Amino acid sequence: SMFFGTALAIDGGPATAFLLRVGYSKAFGARMLRQEVDRQFNSASLPWALSGRAPECGVFRHDPAGGRLVLE
């Protein structure tokens, strides 16, 4: 995926574990996970899109203090 010409990556282990923890539901299964993944990635990308600047590292990471994904 490209963001202002910058390749993006995800900090696999912690970020994936976080997304599975907050998004998985026994009742709704993958549907809830997909919605949460969309929400988290959009929320992390929005400040950069609004500022018109590219992220320094281009890596999505889990922010334990904020309980969300961030794009650095």
PDB file of C-alpha atoms in Angstrom:
ATOM      1  CA  SER A   1       0.000   0.000   0.000  1.00  0.00           C
ATOM      2  CA  MET A   2       1.253   3.510  -0.743  1.00  0.00           C
ATOM      3  CA  PHE A   3       0.859   6.667   1.301  1.00  0.00           C
ATOM      4  CA  PHE A   4       2.161   9.781  -0.431  1.00  0.00           C
ATOM      5  CA  GLY A   5       4.653   7.523  -2.219  1.00  0.00           C
ATOM      6  CA  THR A   6       5.740   5.793   1.019  1.00  0.00           C
ATOM      7  CA  ALA A   7       5.475   2.030   1.400  1.00  0.00           C
ATOM      8  CA  LEU A   8       3.634   1.072   4.595  1.00  0.00           C
ATOM      9  CA  ALA A   9       4.249  -1.906   6.861  1.00  0.00           C
ATOM     10  CA  ILE A  10       2.775  -3.318  10.047  1.00  0.00           C
ATOM     11  CA  ASP A  11       4.635  -4.279  13.199  1.00  0.00           C
ATOM     12  CA  GLY A  12       3.258  -7.800  12.868  1.00  0.00           C
ATOM     13  CA  GLY A  13       3.307  -9.477  16.281  1.00  0.00           C
ATOM     14  CA  PRO A  14       2.017  -6.861  18.736  1.00  0.00           C
ATOM     15  CA  ALA A  15      -0.246  -5.119  16.232  1.00  0.00           C
ATOM     16  CA  THR A  16      -1.809  -8.367  15.019  1.00  0.00           C
ATOM     17  CA  ALA A  17      -2.343  -9.617  18.575  1.00  0.00           C
ATOM     18  CA  PHE A  18      -4.018  -6.310  19.473  1.00  0.00           C
ATOM     19  CA  LEU A  19      -6.332  -6.419  16.440  1.00  0.00           C
ATOM     20  CA  LEU A  20      -7.351 -10.003  17.182  1.00  0.00           C
ATOM     21  CA  ARG A  21      -7.964  -9.156  20.830  1.00  0.00           C
ATOM     22  CA  VAL A  22     -10.184  -6.148  20.164  1.00  0.00           C
ATOM     23  CA  GLY A  23     -11.818  -7.320  16.958  1.00  0.00           C
ATOM     24  CA  TYR A  24     -12.654 -10.982  17.390  1.00  0.00           C
ATOM     25  CA  SER A  25     -16.078 -11.929  18.663  1.00  0.00           C
ATOM     26  CA  LYS A  26     -17.332 -15.489  19.102  1.00  0.00           C
ATOM     27  CA  ALA A  27     -20.809 -14.292  18.193  1.00  0.00           C
ATOM     28  CA  PHE A  28     -19.862 -12.347  15.045  1.00  0.00           C
ATOM     29  CA  GLY A  29     -16.517 -13.909  14.085  1.00  0.00           C
ATOM     30  CA  ALA A  30     -14.502 -12.325  11.310  1.00  0.00           C
ATOM     31  CA  ARG A  31     -17.071  -9.642  10.435  1.00  0.00           C
ATOM     32  CA  MET A  32     -16.292  -7.710  13.615  1.00  0.00           C
ATOM     33  CA  LEU A  33     -12.552  -8.205  13.093  1.00  0.00           C
ATOM     34  CA  ARG A  34     -12.727  -6.777   9.594  1.00  0.00           C
ATOM     35  CA  GLN A  35     -14.628  -3.707  10.801  1.00  0.00           C
ATOM     36  CA  GLU A  36     -12.149  -3.149  13.644  1.00  0.00           C
ATOM     37  CA  VAL A  37      -9.154  -3.516  11.322  1.00  0.00           C
ATOM     38  CA  ASP A  38     -10.671  -0.929   8.955  1.00  0.00           C
ATOM     39  CA  ARG A  39     -11.401   1.425  11.849  1.00  0.00           C
ATOM     40  CA  GLN A  40      -7.922   1.116  13.371  1.00  0.00           C
ATOM     41  CA  PHE A  41      -6.023   1.613  10.100  1.00  0.00           C
ATOM     42  CA  ASN A  42      -8.216   4.540   9.041  1.00  0.00           C
ATOM     43  CA  SER A  43      -7.889   6.196  12.441  1.00  0.00           C
ATOM     44  CA  ALA A  44      -4.096   5.792  12.459  1.00  0.00           C
ATOM     45  CA  SER A  45      -3.772   7.164   8.900  1.00  0.00           C
ATOM     46  CA  LEU A  46      -6.117  10.135   9.234  1.00  0.00           C
ATOM     47  CA  PRO A  47      -3.779  12.580  11.025  1.00  0.00           C
ATOM     48  CA  TRP A  48      -1.144  12.069   8.318  1.00  0.00           C
ATOM     49  CA  ALA A  49      -3.669  12.451   5.501  1.00  0.00           C
ATOM     50  CA  LEU A  50      -5.008  15.677   7.022  1.00  0.00           C
ATOM     51  CA  SER A  51      -1.534  17.130   7.567  1.00  0.00           C
ATOM     52  CA  GLY A  52      -0.402  16.286   4.041  1.00  0.00           C
ATOM     53  CA  ARG A  53       2.847  14.875   5.437  1.00  0.00           C
ATOM     54  CA  ALA A  54       4.167  11.343   4.998  1.00  0.00           C
ATOM     55  CA  PRO A  55       4.838   9.269   8.136  1.00  0.00           C
ATOM     56  CA  GLU A  56       8.522   9.046   9.133  1.00  0.00           C
ATOM     57  CA  CYS A  57       8.777   5.236   9.297  1.00  0.00           C
ATOM     58  CA  GLY A  58       5.617   4.141   7.508  1.00  0.00           C
ATOM     59  CA  VAL A  59       4.950   1.478  10.144  1.00  0.00           C
ATOM     60  CA  PHE A  60       1.674   0.775  11.927  1.00  0.00           C
ATOM     61  CA  ARG A  61       2.374  -0.086  15.584  1.00  0.00           C
ATOM     62  CA  HIS A  62       0.246  -0.946  18.592  1.00  0.00           C
ATOM     63  CA  ASP A  63       0.208   1.854  21.169  1.00  0.00           C
ATOM     64  CA  PRO A  64      -0.558   0.093  24.482  1.00  0.00           C
ATOM     65  CA  ALA A  65      -1.062   3.390  26.343  1.00  0.00           C
ATOM     66  CA  GLY A  66      -3.636   4.615  23.822  1.00  0.00           C
ATOM     67  CA  GLY A  67      -5.129   1.199  23.138  1.00  0.00           C
ATOM     68  CA  ARG A  68      -4.969   1.747  19.375  1.00  0.00           C
ATOM     69  CA  LEU A  69      -2.826   1.487  16.281  1.00  0.00           C
ATOM     70  CA  VAL A  70      -0.592   4.415  15.381  1.00  0.00           C
ATOM     71  CA  LEU A  71       1.230   5.162  12.134  1.00  0.00           C
ATOM     72  CA  GLU A  72       4.762   6.390  12.691  1.00  0.00           C
TER      73      GLU A  72
END
